[in-house]
Amino acid sequence: MSDAAHDLQLDGAVESAAEAVPVHKARVALIKRLADVVSLPSSRVNAFERAITSDLLVEILREASLPERERVSRRVVGLTDIPYELLRVLLHDEITVAAPLLEEAAIPDPELISCILAATPDHRLLIARRRELSEVVVEQLSVTGEAEVLQAL
């Protein structure tokens, strides 16, 4: 490779790196804003706006980094009605993303059961440690036969 070609390649790499920083900051800001809108009380945002915002957030989270997904999980954990698809995506994610929700969020039984069936033993252990579990959820956890999960019940 000639020196000129090598210099052009290096220049391109430096420009790409420089462009990546603003793009990353913009994505982080967008994720934060979308999570903020999803978290607004129903008196400030209607159901349609919340649903559209949640759908956009889910699509962006598919490409987001682990820390970005963890931040969203912590942001929405206090909601009483986390949008279904957002909840599903976060619950089935890495344990560090799902943990705040599994430990503290109000999660309907069908979503807990889906998580029991599809997620990891760590997810199931956190579900077993929840304060209040319905008989159906306890039964699904029992079927796994995982010693730690059974002890936590």
CSV table of N, CA and C in Angstrom, one decimal:
chain,number,residue,atom,x,y,z
A,1,MET,N,0.9,-1.2,0.0
A,1,MET,CA,0.0,0.0,0.0
A,1,MET,C,0.9,1.2,0.0
A,2,SER,N,0.6,2.2,-0.9
A,2,SER,CA,1.4,3.4,-0.9
A,2,SER,C,1.1,4.3,0.3
A,3,ASP,N,2.0,5.2,0.5
A,3,ASP,CA,1.9,6.1,1.7
A,3,ASP,C,0.6,7.0,1.5
A,4,ALA,N,0.3,7.4,0.3
A,4,ALA,CA,-0.9,8.2,0.1
A,4,ALA,C,-2.1,7.4,0.4
A,5,ALA,N,-2.2,6.2,0.0
A,5,ALA,CA,-3.3,5.3,0.2
A,5,ALA,C,-3.5,5.1,1.7
A,6,HIS,N,-2.3,4.9,2.4
A,6,HIS,CA,-2.4,4.6,3.8
A,6,HIS,C,-2.9,5.9,4.6
A,7,ASP,N,-2.4,7.0,4.1
A,7,ASP,CA,-2.8,8.3,4.8
A,7,ASP,C,-4.3,8.5,4.6
A,8,LEU,N,-4.9,8.2,3.4
A,8,LEU,CA,-6.3,8.3,3.1
A,8,LEU,C,-7.1,7.4,4.0
A,9,GLN,N,-6.6,6.1,4.2
A,9,GLN,CA,-7.2,5.2,5.0
A,9,GLN,C,-7.3,5.6,6.5
A,10,LEU,N,-6.2,6.2,7.0
A,10,LEU,CA,-6.1,6.7,8.3
A,10,LEU,C,-7.0,7.9,8.5
A,11,ASP,N,-7.0,8.8,7.5
A,11,ASP,CA,-7.9,9.9,7.6
A,11,ASP,C,-9.4,9.5,7.7
A,12,GLY,N,-9.8,8.5,6.9
A,12,GLY,CA,-11.1,8.0,6.9
A,12,GLY,C,-11.5,7.4,8.3
A,13,ALA,N,-10.5,6.7,8.9
A,13,ALA,CA,-10.8,6.1,10.2
A,13,ALA,C,-10.9,7.1,11.3
A,14,VAL,N,-10.1,8.2,11.2
A,14,VAL,CA,-10.2,9.3,12.2
A,14,VAL,C,-11.6,10.0,12.0
A,15,GLU,N,-12.0,10.2,10.7
A,15,GLU,CA,-13.3,10.9,10.5
A,15,GLU,C,-14.4,10.0,11.0
A,16,SER,N,-14.3,8.7,10.7
A,16,SER,CA,-15.4,7.8,11.2
A,16,SER,C,-15.5,7.8,12.7
A,17,ALA,N,-14.4,7.8,13.4
A,17,ALA,CA,-14.4,7.9,14.9
A,17,ALA,C,-15.0,9.2,15.4
A,18,ALA,N,-14.6,10.3,14.7
A,18,ALA,CA,-15.1,11.6,15.1
A,18,ALA,C,-16.6,11.7,14.9
A,19,GLU,N,-17.1,11.1,13.8
A,19,GLU,CA,-18.5,11.1,13.6
A,19,GLU,C,-19.3,10.2,14.5
A,20,ALA,N,-18.7,9.1,15.0
A,20,ALA,CA,-19.3,8.2,15.9
A,20,ALA,C,-19.7,8.8,17.2
A,21,VAL,N,-18.9,9.7,17.8
A,21,VAL,CA,-19.1,10.3,19.1
A,21,VAL,C,-20.4,11.1,19.1
A,22,PRO,N,-20.6,12.0,18.1
A,22,PRO,CA,-21.9,12.7,18.1
A,22,PRO,C,-23.1,11.8,17.9
A,23,VAL,N,-22.9,10.8,17.0
A,23,VAL,CA,-24.0,9.9,16.8
A,23,VAL,C,-24.4,9.2,18.1
A,24,HIS,N,-23.4,8.7,18.8
A,24,HIS,CA,-23.7,8.0,20.1
A,24,HIS,C,-24.4,8.9,21.0
A,25,LYS,N,-23.9,10.2,21.2
A,25,LYS,CA,-24.5,11.1,22.1
A,25,LYS,C,-25.9,11.4,21.7
A,26,ALA,N,-26.2,11.5,20.4
A,26,ALA,CA,-27.5,11.8,19.9
A,26,ALA,C,-28.4,10.6,20.2
A,27,ARG,N,-27.9,9.4,20.0
A,27,ARG,CA,-28.8,8.2,20.3
A,27,ARG,C,-29.1,8.1,21.8
A,28,VAL,N,-28.1,8.4,22.6
A,28,VAL,CA,-28.3,8.3,24.1
A,28,VAL,C,-29.4,9.4,24.5
A,29,ALA,N,-29.3,10.6,23.9
A,29,ALA,CA,-30.2,11.6,24.2
A,29,ALA,C,-31.6,11.2,23.7
A,30,LEU,N,-31.7,10.6,22.5
A,30,LEU,CA,-33.0,10.2,22.0
A,30,LEU,C,-33.6,9.1,22.8
A,31,ILE,N,-32.8,8.2,23.3
A,31,ILE,CA,-33.4,7.1,24.1
A,31,ILE,C,-33.9,7.7,25.4
A,32,LYS,N,-33.1,8.6,26.0
A,32,LYS,CA,-33.5,9.2,27.2
A,32,LYS,C,-34.9,10.0,27.1
A,33,ARG,N,-35.0,10.7,26.0
A,33,ARG,CA,-36.2,11.5,25.8
A,33,ARG,C,-37.4,10.6,25.5
A,34,LEU,N,-37.2,9.5,24.8
A,34,LEU,CA,-38.3,8.6,24.5
A,34,LEU,C,-38.7,7.9,25.8
A,35,ALA,N,-37.8,7.5,26.6
A,35,ALA,CA,-38.1,6.9,27.9
A,35,ALA,C,-38.8,7.8,28.8
A,36,ASP,N,-38.4,9.1,28.7
A,36,ASP,CA,-39.1,10.1,29.5
A,36,ASP,C,-40.6,10.3,29.1
A,37,VAL,N,-40.8,10.3,27.8
A,37,VAL,CA,-42.2,10.4,27.3
A,37,VAL,C,-43.0,9.2,27.7
A,38,VAL,N,-42.5,8.0,27.6
A,38,VAL,CA,-43.2,6.8,28.0
A,38,VAL,C,-43.5,6.9,29.5
A,39,SER,N,-42.7,7.5,30.3
A,39,SER,CA,-42.8,7.5,31.7
A,39,SER,C,-43.7,8.7,32.2
A,40,LEU,N,-44.2,9.5,31.3
A,40,LEU,CA,-45.0,10.7,31.7
A,40,LEU,C,-46.4,10.1,32.2
A,41,PRO,N,-47.0,10.8,33.1
A,41,PRO,CA,-48.3,10.4,33.6
A,41,PRO,C,-49.4,10.5,32.5
A,42,SER,N,-50.4,9.7,32.6
A,42,SER,CA,-51.5,9.7,31.5
A,42,SER,C,-52.1,11.1,31.4
A,43,SER,N,-52.0,11.9,32.4
A,43,SER,CA,-52.6,13.3,32.3
A,43,SER,C,-51.8,14.2,31.4
A,44,ARG,N,-50.5,13.8,31.1
A,44,ARG,CA,-49.7,14.6,30.2
A,44,ARG,C,-49.5,14.0,28.8
A,45,VAL,N,-49.7,12.7,28.6
A,45,VAL,CA,-49.6,12.1,27.3
A,45,VAL,C,-50.7,11.1,27.1
A,46,ASN,N,-51.3,11.1,26.0
A,46,ASN,CA,-52.4,10.1,25.8
A,46,ASN,C,-51.9,8.8,25.4
A,47,ALA,N,-52.8,7.8,25.4
A,47,ALA,CA,-52.4,6.4,25.2
A,47,ALA,C,-51.8,6.2,23.8
A,48,PHE,N,-52.3,6.9,22.8
A,48,PHE,CA,-51.8,6.7,21.4
A,48,PHE,C,-50.3,7.2,21.4
A,49,GLU,N,-50.1,8.4,21.9
A,49,GLU,CA,-48.7,9.0,21.9
A,49,GLU,C,-47.8,8.1,22.7
A,50,ARG,N,-48.2,7.5,23.8
A,50,ARG,CA,-47.4,6.6,24.6
A,50,ARG,C,-47.0,5.4,23.8
A,51,ALA,N,-48.0,4.8,23.1
A,51,ALA,CA,-47.8,3.6,22.3
A,51,ALA,C,-46.8,3.9,21.2
A,52,ILE,N,-47.0,5.0,20.5
A,52,ILE,CA,-46.1,5.3,19.4
A,52,ILE,C,-44.7,5.5,19.9
A,53,THR,N,-44.5,6.2,21.0
A,53,THR,CA,-43.2,6.5,21.6
A,53,THR,C,-42.6,5.2,22.1
A,54,SER,N,-43.4,4.3,22.7
A,54,SER,CA,-42.9,3.1,23.1
A,54,SER,C,-42.4,2.2,22.0
A,55,ASP,N,-43.1,2.2,20.9
A,55,ASP,CA,-42.7,1.4,19.7
A,55,ASP,C,-41.4,1.9,19.2
A,56,LEU,N,-41.2,3.2,19.1
A,56,LEU,CA,-40.0,3.8,18.6
A,56,LEU,C,-38.8,3.4,19.6
A,57,LEU,N,-39.1,3.5,20.9
A,57,LEU,CA,-38.1,3.2,21.9
A,57,LEU,C,-37.7,1.7,21.7
A,58,VAL,N,-38.6,0.8,21.6
A,58,VAL,CA,-38.3,-0.6,21.4
A,58,VAL,C,-37.4,-0.8,20.2
A,59,GLU,N,-37.7,-0.2,19.1
A,59,GLU,CA,-36.9,-0.3,17.9
A,59,GLU,C,-35.5,0.2,18.1
A,60,ILE,N,-35.3,1.3,18.8
A,60,ILE,CA,-34.0,1.8,19.0
A,60,ILE,C,-33.2,1.0,20.0
A,61,LEU,N,-33.9,0.4,21.0
A,61,LEU,CA,-33.3,-0.5,22.0
A,61,LEU,C,-32.7,-1.7,21.4
A,62,ARG,N,-33.3,-2.2,20.3
A,62,ARG,CA,-32.7,-3.4,19.6
A,62,ARG,C,-31.3,-3.2,19.2
A,63,GLU,N,-30.9,-2.0,18.9
A,63,GLU,CA,-29.5,-1.6,18.5
A,63,GLU,C,-28.7,-1.0,19.6
A,64,ALA,N,-29.3,-0.8,20.7
A,64,ALA,CA,-28.7,0.0,21.8
A,64,ALA,C,-27.7,-0.8,22.6
A,65,SER,N,-26.8,-0.1,23.2
A,65,SER,CA,-25.7,-0.8,24.0
A,65,SER,C,-26.4,-1.3,25.4
A,66,LEU,N,-25.7,-2.2,26.0
A,66,LEU,CA,-26.2,-2.7,27.3
A,66,LEU,C,-26.4,-1.5,28.3
A,67,PRO,N,-25.5,-0.6,28.5
A,67,PRO,CA,-25.8,0.5,29.5
A,67,PRO,C,-27.0,1.3,29.1
A,68,GLU,N,-27.2,1.5,27.8
A,68,GLU,CA,-28.4,2.3,27.4
A,68,GLU,C,-29.7,1.5,27.8
A,69,ARG,N,-29.7,0.2,27.5
A,69,ARG,CA,-30.9,-0.6,27.9
A,69,ARG,C,-31.1,-0.7,29.4
A,70,GLU,N,-30.0,-0.7,30.1
A,70,GLU,CA,-30.1,-0.8,31.6
A,70,GLU,C,-30.7,0.5,32.1
A,71,ARG,N,-30.3,1.7,31.5
A,71,ARG,CA,-30.9,3.0,31.9
A,71,ARG,C,-32.4,3.0,31.7
A,72,VAL,N,-32.8,2.5,30.5
A,72,VAL,CA,-34.3,2.5,30.2
A,72,VAL,C,-35.0,1.7,31.2
A,73,SER,N,-34.5,0.5,31.5
A,73,SER,CA,-35.1,-0.4,32.5
A,73,SER,C,-35.3,0.3,33.9
A,74,ARG,N,-34.2,1.0,34.3
A,74,ARG,CA,-34.3,1.7,35.6
A,74,ARG,C,-35.3,2.9,35.5
A,75,ARG,N,-35.4,3.5,34.3
A,75,ARG,CA,-36.3,4.6,34.2
A,75,ARG,C,-37.8,4.2,34.2
A,76,VAL,N,-38.1,3.1,33.7
A,76,VAL,CA,-39.5,2.7,33.6
A,76,VAL,C,-40.0,1.8,34.7
A,77,VAL,N,-39.1,1.4,35.6
A,77,VAL,CA,-39.4,0.4,36.7
A,77,VAL,C,-40.6,0.9,37.6
A,78,GLY,N,-40.7,2.2,37.8
A,78,GLY,CA,-41.8,2.7,38.6
A,78,GLY,C,-43.2,2.8,38.0
A,79,LEU,N,-43.3,2.6,36.7
A,79,LEU,CA,-44.5,2.7,36.0
A,79,LEU,C,-45.5,1.6,36.4
A,80,THR,N,-46.8,1.9,36.5
A,80,THR,CA,-47.8,0.9,36.9
A,80,THR,C,-48.2,0.2,35.6
A,81,ASP,N,-48.1,0.8,34.4
A,81,ASP,CA,-48.5,0.2,33.2
A,81,ASP,C,-47.4,0.4,32.1
A,82,ILE,N,-46.4,-0.4,32.2
A,82,ILE,CA,-45.3,-0.4,31.2
A,82,ILE,C,-45.8,-0.9,29.9
A,83,PRO,N,-45.7,-0.2,28.8
A,83,PRO,CA,-46.2,-0.7,27.6
A,83,PRO,C,-45.7,-2.2,27.3
A,84,TYR,N,-46.6,-3.0,26.8
A,84,TYR,CA,-46.4,-4.4,26.7
A,84,TYR,C,-45.1,-4.8,26.0
A,85,GLU,N,-44.9,-4.3,24.8
A,85,GLU,CA,-43.7,-4.7,24.0
A,85,GLU,C,-42.4,-4.2,24.6
A,86,LEU,N,-42.5,-3.1,25.2
A,86,LEU,CA,-41.3,-2.5,25.9
A,86,LEU,C,-41.0,-3.4,27.1
A,87,LEU,N,-42.0,-3.8,27.9
A,87,LEU,CA,-41.8,-4.7,29.0
A,87,LEU,C,-41.2,-6.0,28.6
A,88,ARG,N,-41.8,-6.6,27.5
A,88,ARG,CA,-41.3,-7.9,27.0
A,88,ARG,C,-39.9,-7.9,26.6
A,89,VAL,N,-39.5,-6.8,25.9
A,89,VAL,CA,-38.1,-6.7,25.4
A,89,VAL,C,-37.2,-6.6,26.6
A,90,LEU,N,-37.5,-5.8,27.5
A,90,LEU,CA,-36.6,-5.6,28.7
A,90,LEU,C,-36.5,-6.8,29.6
A,91,LEU,N,-37.6,-7.5,29.8
A,91,LEU,CA,-37.7,-8.7,30.6
A,91,LEU,C,-36.8,-9.8,30.0
A,92,HIS,N,-36.8,-9.9,28.7
A,92,HIS,CA,-36.1,-11.0,28.1
A,92,HIS,C,-34.7,-10.6,27.7
A,93,ASP,N,-34.2,-9.5,28.1
A,93,ASP,CA,-32.9,-9.0,27.9
A,93,ASP,C,-31.9,-9.6,28.9
A,94,GLU,N,-30.7,-9.2,28.8
A,94,GLU,CA,-29.6,-9.6,29.8
A,94,GLU,C,-30.2,-9.4,31.2
A,95,ILE,N,-29.7,-10.2,32.2
A,95,ILE,CA,-30.2,-10.1,33.5
A,95,ILE,C,-30.0,-8.7,34.1
A,96,THR,N,-28.9,-8.0,33.8
A,96,THR,CA,-28.7,-6.7,34.3
A,96,THR,C,-29.7,-5.7,33.8
A,97,VAL,N,-30.3,-5.9,32.7
A,97,VAL,CA,-31.4,-5.1,32.2
A,97,VAL,C,-32.7,-5.5,32.8
A,98,ALA,N,-33.0,-6.8,32.9
A,98,ALA,CA,-34.3,-7.3,33.5
A,98,ALA,C,-34.4,-7.1,35.0
A,99,ALA,N,-33.3,-7.2,35.7
A,99,ALA,CA,-33.3,-7.2,37.2
A,99,ALA,C,-34.1,-6.1,37.8
A,100,PRO,N,-33.9,-4.9,37.5
A,100,PRO,CA,-34.7,-3.8,38.2
A,100,PRO,C,-36.2,-4.1,38.0
A,101,LEU,N,-36.6,-4.5,36.8
A,101,LEU,CA,-38.1,-4.8,36.6
A,101,LEU,C,-38.5,-6.0,37.4
A,102,LEU,N,-37.7,-7.1,37.3
A,102,LEU,CA,-38.1,-8.3,38.0
A,102,LEU,C,-38.1,-8.1,39.6
A,103,GLU,N,-37.3,-7.2,40.1
A,103,GLU,CA,-37.3,-7.0,41.5
A,103,GLU,C,-38.3,-6.0,42.0
A,104,GLU,N,-38.7,-5.0,41.1
A,104,GLU,CA,-39.6,-4.0,41.7
A,104,GLU,C,-40.8,-3.6,40.9
A,105,ALA,N,-40.9,-4.0,39.6
A,105,ALA,CA,-42.0,-3.5,38.8
A,105,ALA,C,-43.3,-4.4,38.9
A,106,ALA,N,-44.4,-3.7,38.7
A,106,ALA,CA,-45.7,-4.4,38.6
A,106,ALA,C,-45.7,-5.1,37.3
A,107,ILE,N,-45.7,-6.5,37.3
A,107,ILE,CA,-45.6,-7.2,36.0
A,107,ILE,C,-46.8,-8.2,36.0
A,108,PRO,N,-47.6,-8.2,35.0
A,108,PRO,CA,-48.7,-9.2,34.9
A,108,PRO,C,-48.2,-10.6,34.9
A,109,ASP,N,-49.0,-11.5,35.4
A,109,ASP,CA,-48.6,-12.9,35.4
A,109,ASP,C,-48.2,-13.5,34.0
A,110,PRO,N,-49.0,-13.2,33.0
A,110,PRO,CA,-48.6,-13.8,31.7
A,110,PRO,C,-47.1,-13.4,31.3
A,111,GLU,N,-46.7,-12.1,31.6
A,111,GLU,CA,-45.4,-11.7,31.3
A,111,GLU,C,-44.3,-12.4,32.2
A,112,LEU,N,-44.7,-12.6,33.4
A,112,LEU,CA,-43.8,-13.4,34.3
A,112,LEU,C,-43.6,-14.8,33.8
A,113,ILE,N,-44.7,-15.4,33.4
A,113,ILE,CA,-44.7,-16.8,32.9
A,113,ILE,C,-43.9,-16.9,31.6
A,114,SER,N,-44.1,-15.9,30.7
A,114,SER,CA,-43.3,-15.9,29.5
A,114,SER,C,-41.8,-15.8,29.8
A,115,CYS,N,-41.4,-15.0,30.8
A,115,CYS,CA,-40.0,-14.9,31.2
A,115,CYS,C,-39.5,-16.2,31.8
A,116,ILE,N,-40.3,-16.8,32.6
A,116,ILE,CA,-39.9,-18.1,33.2
A,116,ILE,C,-39.6,-19.1,32.1
A,117,LEU,N,-40.4,-19.2,31.1
A,117,LEU,CA,-40.3,-20.2,30.0
A,117,LEU,C,-39.2,-19.8,29.1
A,118,ALA,N,-38.8,-18.6,28.9
A,118,ALA,CA,-37.9,-18.2,27.8
A,118,ALA,C,-36.6,-17.7,28.3
A,119,ALA,N,-36.5,-17.3,29.5
A,119,ALA,CA,-35.3,-16.6,30.0
A,119,ALA,C,-34.3,-17.5,30.7
A,120,THR,N,-33.4,-17.0,31.4
A,120,THR,CA,-32.3,-17.7,32.1
A,120,THR,C,-32.7,-18.1,33.5
A,121,PRO,N,-31.9,-19.0,34.1
A,121,PRO,CA,-32.1,-19.4,35.5
A,121,PRO,C,-32.0,-18.1,36.4
A,122,ASP,N,-31.1,-17.2,36.1
A,122,ASP,CA,-31.0,-16.0,36.9
A,122,ASP,C,-32.3,-15.2,36.9
A,123,HIS,N,-33.0,-15.1,35.7
A,123,HIS,CA,-34.3,-14.4,35.6
A,123,HIS,C,-35.3,-15.2,36.5
A,124,ARG,N,-35.3,-16.5,36.4
A,124,ARG,CA,-36.3,-17.3,37.2
A,124,ARG,C,-36.0,-17.1,38.7
A,125,LEU,N,-34.8,-17.0,39.1
A,125,LEU,CA,-34.4,-16.8,40.5
A,125,LEU,C,-35.0,-15.4,41.0
A,126,LEU,N,-34.8,-14.4,40.2
A,126,LEU,CA,-35.3,-13.1,40.6
A,126,LEU,C,-36.9,-13.1,40.7
A,127,ILE,N,-37.5,-13.8,39.8
A,127,ILE,CA,-38.9,-13.9,39.8
A,127,ILE,C,-39.4,-14.7,41.1
A,128,ALA,N,-38.7,-15.7,41.5
A,128,ALA,CA,-39.0,-16.5,42.7
A,128,ALA,C,-38.8,-15.6,43.9
A,129,ARG,N,-38.0,-14.7,43.9
A,129,ARG,CA,-37.7,-13.8,45.1
A,129,ARG,C,-38.7,-12.6,45.2
A,130,ARG,N,-39.6,-12.5,44.2
A,130,ARG,CA,-40.6,-11.4,44.3
A,130,ARG,C,-41.5,-11.6,45.5
A,131,ARG,N,-42.0,-10.5,46.1
A,131,ARG,CA,-42.8,-10.6,47.3
A,131,ARG,C,-44.1,-11.3,47.1
A,132,GLU,N,-44.8,-11.0,46.1
A,132,GLU,CA,-46.1,-11.7,45.9
A,132,GLU,C,-46.1,-12.4,44.5
A,133,LEU,N,-46.4,-13.7,44.6
A,133,LEU,CA,-46.5,-14.4,43.4
A,133,LEU,C,-47.8,-15.2,43.4
A,134,SER,N,-48.5,-15.3,42.2
A,134,SER,CA,-49.7,-16.0,42.1
A,134,SER,C,-49.4,-17.5,42.1
A,135,GLU,N,-50.4,-18.3,42.3
A,135,GLU,CA,-50.2,-19.8,42.3
A,135,GLU,C,-49.7,-20.3,40.9
A,136,VAL,N,-50.2,-19.6,39.9
A,136,VAL,CA,-49.9,-20.0,38.5
A,136,VAL,C,-48.4,-19.8,38.3
A,137,VAL,N,-47.9,-18.7,38.7
A,137,VAL,CA,-46.4,-18.3,38.6
A,137,VAL,C,-45.6,-19.3,39.4
A,138,VAL,N,-46.0,-19.5,40.7
A,138,VAL,CA,-45.3,-20.4,41.5
A,138,VAL,C,-45.2,-21.8,40.9
A,139,GLU,N,-46.3,-22.3,40.3
A,139,GLU,CA,-46.4,-23.6,39.7
A,139,GLU,C,-45.4,-23.6,38.5
A,140,GLN,N,-45.3,-22.6,37.7
A,140,GLN,CA,-44.4,-22.6,36.6
A,140,GLN,C,-43.0,-22.6,37.0
A,141,LEU,N,-42.7,-21.9,38.1
A,141,LEU,CA,-41.3,-21.9,38.7
A,141,LEU,C,-41.0,-23.3,39.2
A,142,SER,N,-41.9,-23.9,39.9
A,142,SER,CA,-41.7,-25.2,40.4
A,142,SER,C,-41.4,-26.3,39.4
A,143,VAL,N,-42.0,-26.1,38.2
A,143,VAL,CA,-41.8,-27.1,37.1
A,143,VAL,C,-40.3,-27.1,36.6
A,144,THR,N,-39.7,-26.0,36.8
A,144,THR,CA,-38.3,-25.9,36.3
A,144,THR,C,-37.4,-26.8,37.1
A,145,GLY,N,-37.7,-27.1,38.4
A,145,GLY,CA,-36.9,-28.0,39.2
A,145,GLY,C,-35.5,-27.5,39.6
A,146,GLU,N,-35.3,-26.2,39.4
A,146,GLU,CA,-34.0,-25.6,39.7
A,146,GLU,C,-34.0,-25.4,41.2
A,147,ALA,N,-32.9,-25.9,41.8
A,147,ALA,CA,-32.8,-25.9,43.3
A,147,ALA,C,-32.8,-24.5,43.9
A,148,GLU,N,-32.1,-23.6,43.3
A,148,GLU,CA,-32.1,-22.2,43.9
A,148,GLU,C,-33.4,-21.6,43.8
A,149,VAL,N,-34.1,-21.8,42.7
A,149,VAL,CA,-35.4,-21.2,42.5
A,149,VAL,C,-36.4,-21.8,43.5
A,150,LEU,N,-36.4,-23.1,43.7
A,150,LEU,CA,-37.3,-23.8,44.6
A,150,LEU,C,-37.0,-23.3,46.1
A,151,GLN,N,-35.7,-23.1,46.4
A,151,GLN,CA,-35.4,-22.6,47.8
A,151,GLN,C,-35.9,-21.2,47.9
A,152,ALA,N,-35.9,-20.4,46.9
A,152,ALA,CA,-36.3,-19.0,47.0
A,152,ALA,C,-37.8,-18.9,47.2
A,153,LEU,N,-38.5,-19.9,46.7
A,153,LEU,CA,-40.0,-19.9,46.9
A,153,LEU,C,-40.3,-20.1,48.3
